[in-house]
């Protein structure tokens, strides 16, 4: 057991450590608000299964089900909902000995890049409280960056793990689509999203991934994990399109290239002409699926219901009017629009064709390169509100991350540098099931540059 | 004159033990909201898992309807809002249903008609709304039941055709064991589309009649609707596309909603379920579950066992009855005799006891034995009816009953002679009258002898011995 693991496993097994831990979390939470629900006491003194993560606490994004914890999805609609069941991925981690200590904040139903779209709380970036933690897994990223948990689960539909990981200076893995069961992940865009990990280092990211993956009878789209075992020699580097990236991100990107060269990798410059189509295709497909997935919130069986309604139609209308935030309403309407009868060929079907073209565009490089490297987001963490980036610009900036979701391939965001006191990350993408290639590159880079500690971060709080 | 076109959409509940996409019981009549789980209630984060048994049944029905079976069947979301539908979309099939382009032959009166099948697709059912005063209650037990929808081409002409089709279809799914066909309990439901037009002008404006819960209502509703539309055409009124409901109390159809309010279902591929590709093994199991279908069976009962069309109609109506019949015949009983017993005395007893042929004490072996006892002259037809009663009461073999009850027929002329002697002694005047030429009185004496023997005397022996003794 590493010192890191020793430190964390003491939290739930030694009363004085738990007390110190709660103090530490409390101090941070006043500043960053990463948790929507925090309760480390629940499993104190309980017998834990022997496993690679025994006694290690972790946090779960509040759109992933954990029995007897709330499942708010950051929405007024589900503010009071307590989950009657546990997601398979969480259950797998519990079998490995890990312990859930709380649920983290997010953009409502995972829709957003800042966590400012949460209806239930404000999350700040631990590096700069004026700035966002990123999104939609902003709560998980902030909690890991502040040292409140060694790892946290997030979900990644279009970059929702990698972008906040980059903003907060932690590692963020989006696994291959289907390798981690989606059972228990509140659906936003089913064909794109996966449960993934935000963590302090490569090793724990890998360990968590290994523990939670696996085919699940509750998820018919889940797959067995069949890696090739191949090691990385050549890295395809997306041409740095100056101007599209902020100077900070551009500088960080170049720094990573130098480190990779120094490490002895063969670098290959690649281009992806389909990149221009990623955002439109992503939003067409994601919103179409969202419009169906969110139809179940009608105020009848659970969730927010109006005080009075004359008939079922009014009940549904009022529930949604009162329960959903603007971004959610926008995406439902957009999705309903692109699916309406007579217009499917024009929007939805065309987006699916573009998706295939993007896959072919990406896959042609795998014969030459073992992994691909790309920026995560064009800028470091932006400020709250719309001063730096308005919601439309935020969507346009998703092009690098959405690619991996559209094609279903694994991708990992790795902290690369600090620029003007803000962390910046870079991401690597690999063929399906080749998460291990990502970990190889990440571990090597980690020797040069470890996930930075946010100001006020303590390795030892006791 | 006008031409009418009728197409049917039939929904059947598959008799799978569990729901279409989760492990909850699919059982009728349980207490409200007891067969539910996060999956069938559409809780956040749950996913559907396909019930393979139900899909197998679906392929079986598609095969029985001579459809092209899909090598890759897909699932789609059909979006619409209804309070009893947990996800507010229904997982259904659209682009690649289980089967399409099939047909089925049915008998309508004396003719055989081929009805084309547009497609057979698998989907889930919704829950049930119960309106009580100013409240509406919801029961989700039925939400997620595996449902199969069979859509016909508009090949039927009048209500009688539709009724005959439904009866044949119901019989077929019961033969296949995939649905109990109970329209009252909603395990089989039917919507009908009807349009009329001038001869040769093709399909007219379509009117849909929803929620018909008996084949009789289907006939009445369609004939009413054809009449209504004909009158409108006569009066040069425009028929509008709409959905109507059959009011069984008033015997008329009434408007439910107009086309303007038609739903846009926004079908799109269900991302949570991969397409289902039946393996060779799966298809072999489908083949192995196939049975001889009712139409073919009826033909064979007529050609192979010499039954008339009406007799075969009765025998083949239920698969178990037809199996029972053939079992009896195989055991040596005469086909028409078996038919007679099944359609009269056995039927009466079943009605009286409330039992079914499957669950009653009468087995095919017992009926065959009973018929054999008559043919061997061991018992009379009349005694046989008594024996049948005892089989139902005591659950024993007919020969054992005859032994125990002493019901074996008396056919020994000596023994019968003794009884006749006694009867003649008591009825001297009748004997004299016969001797004087009034032969009509003979029947009276036969009756007396039968009575005196407790019904056991073989009637033919009685006849001949009596003739000999009285007339010499």
CSV table of C-alpha atoms in Angstrom, one decimal, chain A residues 49-357:
chain,number,residue,atom,x,y,z
A,49,UNK,CA,-14.6,-6.2,1.2
A,50,UNK,CA,-11.0,-6.9,0.6
A,51,UNK,CA,-10.0,-5.3,-2.6
A,52,UNK,CA,-7.5,-3.1,-4.4
A,53,UNK,CA,-9.4,0.1,-3.2
A,54,UNK,CA,-10.1,-1.1,0.4
A,55,UNK,CA,-11.2,1.8,2.6
A,56,UNK,CA,-10.5,4.5,0.0
A,57,UNK,CA,-13.2,7.2,0.0
A,58,UNK,CA,-14.5,8.7,-3.2
A,59,UNK,CA,-17.2,11.0,-4.5
A,60,UNK,CA,-19.8,10.4,-7.2
A,61,UNK,CA,-21.2,12.9,-9.6
A,62,UNK,CA,-24.8,13.5,-8.7
A,63,UNK,CA,-26.2,12.1,-11.9
A,64,UNK,CA,-24.9,8.6,-11.0
A,65,UNK,CA,-27.1,6.4,-8.7
A,66,UNK,CA,-26.0,5.4,-5.2
A,67,UNK,CA,-28.6,3.8,-3.1
A,68,UNK,CA,-29.9,6.0,-0.3
A,69,UNK,CA,-28.0,9.0,-1.6
A,70,UNK,CA,-29.8,11.6,-3.5
A,71,UNK,CA,-29.8,11.7,-7.3
A,72,UNK,CA,-30.5,15.3,-8.1
A,73,UNK,CA,-28.7,15.6,-11.4
A,74,UNK,CA,-28.2,19.3,-10.3
A,75,UNK,CA,-31.8,19.9,-11.1
A,76,UNK,CA,-34.8,21.3,-9.2
A,77,UNK,CA,-36.7,18.6,-10.9
A,78,UNK,CA,-35.0,15.9,-8.9
A,79,UNK,CA,-34.0,17.9,-5.8
A,80,UNK,CA,-35.7,15.5,-3.4
A,81,UNK,CA,-35.1,12.2,-5.2
A,82,UNK,CA,-33.3,9.6,-3.2
A,83,UNK,CA,-32.0,6.7,-5.4
A,84,UNK,CA,-33.5,3.3,-4.7
A,85,UNK,CA,-30.6,1.5,-6.4
A,86,UNK,CA,-26.9,1.7,-7.1
A,87,UNK,CA,-25.1,2.1,-10.4
A,88,UNK,CA,-23.1,-0.9,-11.5
A,89,UNK,CA,-19.9,1.1,-11.8
A,90,UNK,CA,-20.3,2.3,-8.2
A,91,UNK,CA,-21.2,-1.2,-7.1
A,92,UNK,CA,-18.0,-2.6,-8.7
A,93,UNK,CA,-15.9,0.0,-6.8
A,94,UNK,CA,-17.7,-0.9,-3.6
A,95,UNK,CA,-16.8,-4.5,-4.2
A,96,UNK,CA,-13.2,-3.4,-4.6
A,97,UNK,CA,-13.5,-1.8,-1.1
A,98,UNK,CA,-14.0,1.8,-2.0
A,99,UNK,CA,-16.5,3.9,0.0
A,100,UNK,CA,-18.8,6.7,-1.3
A,101,UNK,CA,-18.6,9.8,0.9
A,102,UNK,CA,-20.7,12.2,-1.1
A,103,UNK,CA,-22.3,13.4,-4.3
A,104,UNK,CA,-20.8,16.2,-6.3
A,105,UNK,CA,-22.2,19.2,-8.2
A,106,UNK,CA,-22.7,19.3,-11.9
A,107,UNK,CA,-24.4,21.2,-14.7
A,108,UNK,CA,-28.0,20.2,-14.7
A,109,UNK,CA,-28.3,16.8,-16.2
A,110,UNK,CA,-24.8,17.1,-17.5
A,111,UNK,CA,-25.6,19.9,-19.8
A,112,UNK,CA,-22.9,22.5,-19.7
A,113,UNK,CA,-19.2,23.3,-19.6
A,114,UNK,CA,-19.0,25.3,-16.3
A,115,UNK,CA,-21.2,23.8,-13.6
A,116,UNK,CA,-22.8,27.2,-13.5
A,117,UNK,CA,-25.9,25.5,-14.9
A,118,UNK,CA,-26.5,23.7,-11.6
A,119,UNK,CA,-29.8,24.6,-10.0
A,120,UNK,CA,-28.6,23.5,-6.6
A,121,UNK,CA,-25.3,25.1,-5.8
A,122,UNK,CA,-22.3,27.1,-7.1
A,123,UNK,CA,-19.0,25.4,-7.6
A,124,UNK,CA,-15.7,27.4,-7.9
A,125,UNK,CA,-12.4,26.5,-9.3
A,126,UNK,CA,-10.0,25.7,-6.3
A,127,UNK,CA,-7.2,27.6,-8.2
A,128,UNK,CA,-9.2,30.8,-8.6
A,129,UNK,CA,-12.6,31.2,-6.9
A,130,UNK,CA,-13.7,33.7,-9.6
A,131,UNK,CA,-13.4,31.0,-12.2
A,132,UNK,CA,-15.5,28.0,-13.0
A,133,UNK,CA,-14.4,24.5,-12.3
A,134,UNK,CA,-15.5,23.4,-15.8
A,135,UNK,CA,-18.3,21.1,-16.5
A,136,UNK,CA,-20.3,19.2,-16.4
A,137,UNK,CA,-18.3,17.2,-13.8
A,138,UNK,CA,-17.1,20.4,-12.2
A,139,UNK,CA,-17.9,19.3,-8.6
A,140,UNK,CA,-15.9,16.1,-9.0
A,141,UNK,CA,-13.0,17.9,-10.6
A,142,UNK,CA,-12.9,20.6,-7.9
A,143,UNK,CA,-13.2,18.0,-5.1
A,144,UNK,CA,-10.2,16.0,-6.4
A,145,UNK,CA,-8.2,19.2,-7.1
A,146,UNK,CA,-8.7,20.4,-3.5
A,147,UNK,CA,-7.7,17.1,-2.1
A,148,UNK,CA,-11.2,16.3,-0.7
A,149,UNK,CA,-11.2,12.8,-2.3
A,150,UNK,CA,-8.4,11.0,-4.1
A,151,UNK,CA,-10.7,10.2,-6.9
A,152,UNK,CA,-14.3,10.9,-8.0
A,153,UNK,CA,-16.6,9.6,-10.7
A,154,UNK,CA,-17.8,11.8,-13.4
A,155,UNK,CA,-19.7,11.3,-16.7
A,156,UNK,CA,-18.5,12.4,-20.1
A,157,UNK,CA,-20.9,13.0,-22.9
A,158,UNK,CA,-19.0,15.6,-24.8
A,159,UNK,CA,-16.0,16.3,-22.6
A,160,UNK,CA,-17.6,16.6,-19.2
A,161,UNK,CA,-14.7,14.8,-17.5
A,162,UNK,CA,-11.7,15.9,-19.5
A,163,UNK,CA,-12.5,19.6,-19.7
A,164,UNK,CA,-13.0,20.1,-15.9
A,165,UNK,CA,-10.0,17.9,-15.3
A,166,UNK,CA,-8.0,20.3,-17.5
A,167,UNK,CA,-9.5,23.3,-15.7
A,168,UNK,CA,-8.7,22.0,-12.2
A,169,UNK,CA,-5.4,20.3,-12.9
A,170,UNK,CA,-6.3,16.6,-12.4
A,171,UNK,CA,-6.4,13.5,-14.5
A,172,UNK,CA,-9.6,12.7,-16.3
A,173,UNK,CA,-10.5,9.5,-18.1
A,174,UNK,CA,-13.3,8.9,-20.6
A,175,UNK,CA,-13.2,5.1,-21.1
A,176,UNK,CA,-14.2,3.3,-24.4
A,177,UNK,CA,-18.0,3.5,-24.9
A,178,UNK,CA,-19.5,0.4,-23.4
A,179,UNK,CA,-16.6,-0.8,-21.3
A,180,UNK,CA,-18.0,0.7,-18.1
A,181,UNK,CA,-21.7,0.0,-17.6
A,182,UNK,CA,-24.0,2.9,-17.9
A,183,UNK,CA,-26.6,1.3,-15.6
A,184,UNK,CA,-27.2,4.0,-13.0
A,185,UNK,CA,-26.0,6.9,-15.0
A,186,UNK,CA,-28.9,9.3,-15.6
A,187,UNK,CA,-29.3,9.4,-19.3
A,188,UNK,CA,-28.6,12.6,-21.2
A,189,UNK,CA,-27.3,11.4,-24.5
A,190,UNK,CA,-27.1,7.7,-24.3
A,191,UNK,CA,-25.1,6.9,-27.4
A,192,UNK,CA,-22.3,9.3,-26.4
A,193,UNK,CA,-21.9,9.2,-22.6
A,194,UNK,CA,-19.8,7.1,-20.3
A,195,UNK,CA,-18.9,7.0,-16.7
A,196,UNK,CA,-15.3,7.9,-16.1
A,197,UNK,CA,-12.7,8.9,-13.5
A,198,UNK,CA,-11.2,12.1,-12.2
A,199,UNK,CA,-8.2,11.5,-10.0
A,200,UNK,CA,-4.9,12.8,-8.5
A,201,UNK,CA,-2.6,10.6,-10.5
A,202,UNK,CA,-2.3,8.1,-13.3
A,203,UNK,CA,-2.0,5.1,-11.1
A,204,UNK,CA,-5.2,5.6,-9.2
A,205,UNK,CA,-7.0,6.5,-12.4
A,206,UNK,CA,-6.0,3.2,-13.9
A,207,UNK,CA,-6.8,1.2,-10.7
A,208,UNK,CA,-10.3,2.7,-10.6
A,209,UNK,CA,-10.9,2.1,-14.2
A,210,UNK,CA,-9.8,-1.5,-13.8
A,211,UNK,CA,-12.1,-2.0,-10.9
A,212,UNK,CA,-15.3,-0.6,-12.4
A,213,UNK,CA,-15.1,-1.8,-16.0
A,214,UNK,CA,-16.7,-5.0,-17.3
A,215,UNK,CA,-19.7,-6.3,-19.1
A,216,UNK,CA,-23.0,-5.9,-17.2
A,217,UNK,CA,-26.2,-7.9,-17.7
A,218,UNK,CA,-28.1,-4.7,-16.8
A,219,UNK,CA,-26.6,-2.8,-19.7
A,220,UNK,CA,-27.0,-4.5,-23.1
A,221,UNK,CA,-24.6,-2.0,-24.7
A,222,UNK,CA,-21.8,-2.9,-22.3
A,223,UNK,CA,-18.8,-4.8,-23.6
A,224,UNK,CA,-16.0,-7.0,-22.4
A,225,UNK,CA,-12.7,-5.2,-22.2
A,226,UNK,CA,-10.3,-6.7,-24.8
A,227,UNK,CA,-7.0,-4.7,-24.9
A,228,UNK,CA,-4.3,-5.6,-27.4
A,229,UNK,CA,-1.4,-5.1,-24.8
A,230,UNK,CA,0.5,-3.0,-27.4
A,231,UNK,CA,2.9,-0.4,-26.2
A,232,UNK,CA,3.1,3.1,-27.4
A,233,UNK,CA,5.8,4.2,-29.8
A,234,UNK,CA,4.3,6.7,-32.1
A,235,UNK,CA,2.1,9.6,-31.1
A,236,UNK,CA,-0.1,11.4,-33.7
A,237,UNK,CA,-0.2,15.1,-32.7
A,238,UNK,CA,-3.0,17.3,-34.0
A,239,UNK,CA,-1.5,20.3,-35.8
A,240,UNK,CA,-1.5,23.2,-33.4
A,241,UNK,CA,-4.0,25.5,-35.1
A,242,UNK,CA,-2.7,28.8,-33.7
A,243,UNK,CA,-5.4,31.3,-33.2
A,244,UNK,CA,-8.0,28.6,-32.3
A,245,UNK,CA,-6.2,28.1,-29.0
A,246,UNK,CA,-5.5,30.8,-26.4
A,247,UNK,CA,-1.8,31.7,-26.0
A,248,UNK,CA,-1.8,29.8,-22.6
A,249,UNK,CA,-3.2,26.6,-24.1
A,250,UNK,CA,-0.9,26.9,-27.1
A,251,UNK,CA,2.2,27.3,-24.9
A,252,UNK,CA,1.1,24.3,-22.8
A,253,UNK,CA,0.5,22.2,-25.9
A,254,UNK,CA,4.0,22.9,-27.2
A,255,UNK,CA,5.5,22.1,-23.8
A,256,UNK,CA,3.9,18.7,-23.9
A,257,UNK,CA,5.2,18.0,-27.4
A,258,UNK,CA,8.8,18.8,-26.2
A,259,UNK,CA,8.4,16.4,-23.3
A,260,UNK,CA,7.1,13.6,-25.5
A,261,UNK,CA,10.0,14.1,-27.9
A,262,UNK,CA,12.4,14.0,-25.0
A,263,UNK,CA,10.8,10.8,-23.7
A,264,UNK,CA,11.8,9.2,-27.0
A,265,UNK,CA,8.4,9.0,-28.7
A,266,UNK,CA,8.1,9.3,-32.4
A,267,UNK,CA,5.8,12.2,-33.2
A,268,UNK,CA,3.7,12.4,-36.3
A,269,UNK,CA,1.7,15.5,-37.3
A,270,UNK,CA,-1.9,14.7,-38.0
A,271,UNK,CA,-4.9,16.6,-39.3
A,272,UNK,CA,-8.6,16.0,-38.9
A,273,UNK,CA,-10.6,17.8,-41.5
A,274,UNK,CA,-13.8,16.6,-40.0
A,275,UNK,CA,-13.2,18.6,-36.8
A,276,UNK,CA,-15.3,21.5,-38.2
A,277,UNK,CA,-18.4,19.2,-38.2
A,278,UNK,CA,-17.9,17.7,-34.7
A,279,UNK,CA,-19.9,20.4,-32.8
A,280,UNK,CA,-22.9,20.5,-35.1
A,281,UNK,CA,-23.1,16.7,-35.2
A,282,UNK,CA,-22.6,16.4,-31.5
A,283,UNK,CA,-25.4,18.8,-30.6
A,284,UNK,CA,-27.8,17.3,-33.1
A,285,UNK,CA,-27.4,13.8,-31.8
A,286,UNK,CA,-27.0,14.7,-28.1
A,287,UNK,CA,-30.1,16.9,-28.1
A,288,UNK,CA,-32.2,14.4,-30.0
A,289,UNK,CA,-31.4,11.7,-27.5
A,290,UNK,CA,-31.9,14.2,-24.6
A,291,UNK,CA,-35.4,15.1,-25.8
A,292,UNK,CA,-36.4,11.5,-25.4
A,293,UNK,CA,-34.3,10.8,-22.3
A,294,UNK,CA,-35.7,13.7,-20.3
A,295,UNK,CA,-39.3,13.0,-21.3
A,296,UNK,CA,-39.7,10.8,-18.2
A,297,UNK,CA,-39.6,13.8,-15.9
A,298,UNK,CA,-43.3,14.5,-15.8
A,299,UNK,CA,-44.0,15.0,-12.1
A,300,UNK,CA,-46.1,11.9,-11.9
A,301,UNK,CA,-44.0,9.1,-10.4
A,302,UNK,CA,-41.2,11.0,-8.7
A,303,UNK,CA,-39.5,14.4,-8.8
A,304,UNK,CA,-40.9,17.9,-8.8
A,305,UNK,CA,-44.6,18.3,-9.1
A,306,UNK,CA,-46.7,21.5,-9.1
A,307,UNK,CA,-48.9,22.2,-6.1
A,308,UNK,CA,-52.0,22.1,-8.3
A,309,UNK,CA,-52.9,20.9,-11.8
A,310,UNK,CA,-56.2,20.5,-13.5
A,311,UNK,CA,-55.3,17.5,-15.6
A,312,UNK,CA,-52.4,15.3,-16.6
A,313,UNK,CA,-51.2,17.6,-19.4
A,314,UNK,CA,-51.1,20.6,-17.1
A,315,UNK,CA,-49.3,18.5,-14.5
A,316,UNK,CA,-46.6,17.6,-17.0
A,317,UNK,CA,-46.4,21.2,-18.4
A,318,UNK,CA,-46.1,22.8,-15.0
A,319,UNK,CA,-43.6,20.2,-13.6
A,320,UNK,CA,-41.3,20.9,-16.6
A,321,UNK,CA,-41.8,24.6,-16.6
A,322,UNK,CA,-40.9,24.8,-12.9
A,323,UNK,CA,-38.4,21.9,-12.7
A,324,UNK,CA,-36.1,22.4,-15.6
A,325,UNK,CA,-33.5,25.1,-16.1
A,326,UNK,CA,-33.0,27.1,-19.3
A,327,UNK,CA,-30.2,25.1,-20.8
A,328,UNK,CA,-32.1,21.9,-20.3
A,329,UNK,CA,-35.2,23.4,-21.9
A,330,UNK,CA,-33.1,24.7,-24.8
A,331,UNK,CA,-31.7,21.3,-25.5
A,332,UNK,CA,-35.0,19.4,-25.2
A,333,UNK,CA,-36.5,21.9,-27.7
A,334,UNK,CA,-33.6,21.6,-30.0
A,335,UNK,CA,-33.8,17.8,-29.9
A,336,UNK,CA,-37.5,17.7,-30.5
A,337,UNK,CA,-37.0,20.0,-33.4
A,338,UNK,CA,-34.3,17.9,-35.1
A,339,UNK,CA,-36.4,14.7,-34.7
A,340,UNK,CA,-39.7,16.1,-35.9
A,341,UNK,CA,-41.3,14.1,-38.7
A,342,UNK,CA,-40.3,15.0,-42.2
A,343,UNK,CA,-37.0,16.6,-41.0
A,344,UNK,CA,-35.1,13.6,-39.8
A,345,UNK,CA,-33.1,13.3,-43.0
A,346,UNK,CA,-32.1,16.9,-42.9
A,347,UNK,CA,-30.8,16.8,-39.3
A,348,UNK,CA,-30.6,13.6,-37.3
A,349,UNK,CA,-29.8,11.2,-40.1
A,350,UNK,CA,-27.3,13.6,-41.6
A,351,UNK,CA,-25.6,14.0,-38.2
A,352,UNK,CA,-25.3,10.2,-37.9
A,353,UNK,CA,-23.6,10.1,-41.4
A,354,UNK,CA,-21.2,12.9,-40.3
A,355,UNK,CA,-20.5,10.8,-37.2
A,356,UNK,CA,-19.4,7.9,-39.4
A,357,UNK,CA,-17.2,10.2,-41.5
